[in-house]
Amino acid sequence: MKKKNIYDDASLIKKSLIKDLSDKEQKELDQLLDDQSLQDVYKELSDRGYLKKQFMEYE
């Protein structure tokens, strides 16, 4: 069994948010997002309003 690298997952999510994914990476992200908890995090990171609210809590 291949060990999962969380940094690779984070890199895929980051690339997706800045719209810099290759077709292969998009397929990997789609598989990654089969996990509901990761899908929820991805949705939150994609929501500018959510991010703004979270950052404002630290001001």
Short mmCIF file of C-alpha atoms in Angstrom, two decimals:
data_model
loop_
_atom_site.label_atom_id
_atom_site.label_comp_id
_atom_site.label_asym_id
_atom_site.label_seq_id
_atom_site.Cartn_x
_atom_site.Cartn_y
_atom_site.Cartn_z
CA MET A 1 0.00 0.00 0.00
CA LYS A 2 1.33 3.39 -1.01
CA LYS A 3 1.76 5.88 1.83
CA LYS A 4 -0.41 8.98 1.37
CA ASN A 5 1.39 12.30 1.25
CA ILE A 6 -0.74 15.14 2.62
CA TYR A 7 1.53 17.71 0.96
CA ASP A 8 0.71 16.25 -2.45
CA ASP A 9 -3.00 16.56 -1.63
CA ALA A 10 -2.55 20.15 -0.50
CA SER A 11 -0.60 20.94 -3.66
CA LEU A 12 -3.43 19.58 -5.83
CA ILE A 13 -5.97 21.68 -3.96
CA LYS A 14 -3.81 24.79 -4.24
CA LYS A 15 -3.26 24.26 -7.97
CA SER A 16 -6.99 23.80 -8.44
CA LEU A 17 -7.80 27.03 -6.63
CA ILE A 18 -5.38 28.98 -8.84
CA LYS A 19 -6.59 27.07 -11.90
CA ASP A 20 -3.22 25.50 -12.70
CA LEU A 21 -4.08 21.78 -12.88
CA SER A 22 -3.08 19.46 -15.68
CA ASP A 23 -5.66 16.91 -16.87
CA LYS A 24 -3.83 14.19 -14.92
CA GLU A 25 -3.82 16.31 -11.75
CA GLN A 26 -7.55 17.07 -12.19
CA LYS A 27 -8.26 13.33 -12.25
CA GLU A 28 -6.18 12.88 -9.09
CA LEU A 29 -8.09 15.71 -7.40
CA ASP A 30 -11.41 14.21 -8.43
CA GLN A 31 -10.38 10.93 -6.80
CA LEU A 32 -9.17 12.78 -3.71
CA LEU A 33 -12.51 14.55 -3.40
CA ASP A 34 -14.32 11.23 -3.18
CA ASP A 35 -13.52 11.61 0.52
CA GLN A 36 -16.41 13.67 1.93
CA SER A 37 -14.32 15.37 4.62
CA LEU A 38 -11.78 16.56 2.03
CA GLN A 39 -14.61 17.65 -0.23
CA ASP A 40 -16.00 19.80 2.60
CA VAL A 41 -12.60 21.43 3.18
CA TYR A 42 -12.20 22.04 -0.55
CA LYS A 43 -15.60 23.75 -0.72
CA GLU A 44 -14.70 26.00 2.21
CA LEU A 45 -11.37 26.95 0.63
CA SER A 46 -13.15 27.71 -2.65
CA ASP A 47 -15.60 30.09 -0.94
CA ARG A 48 -14.11 33.59 -0.79
CA GLY A 49 -16.78 34.75 1.67
CA TYR A 50 -15.92 31.93 4.06
CA LEU A 51 -12.20 32.68 3.84
CA LYS A 52 -12.73 36.40 4.37
CA LYS A 53 -14.83 35.71 7.46
CA GLN A 54 -12.20 33.34 8.86
CA PHE A 55 -9.36 35.83 8.32
CA MET A 56 -11.36 38.69 9.84
CA GLU A 57 -11.57 36.72 13.10
CA TYR A 58 -7.79 37.13 13.43
CA GLU A 59 -7.69 40.89 12.95
#
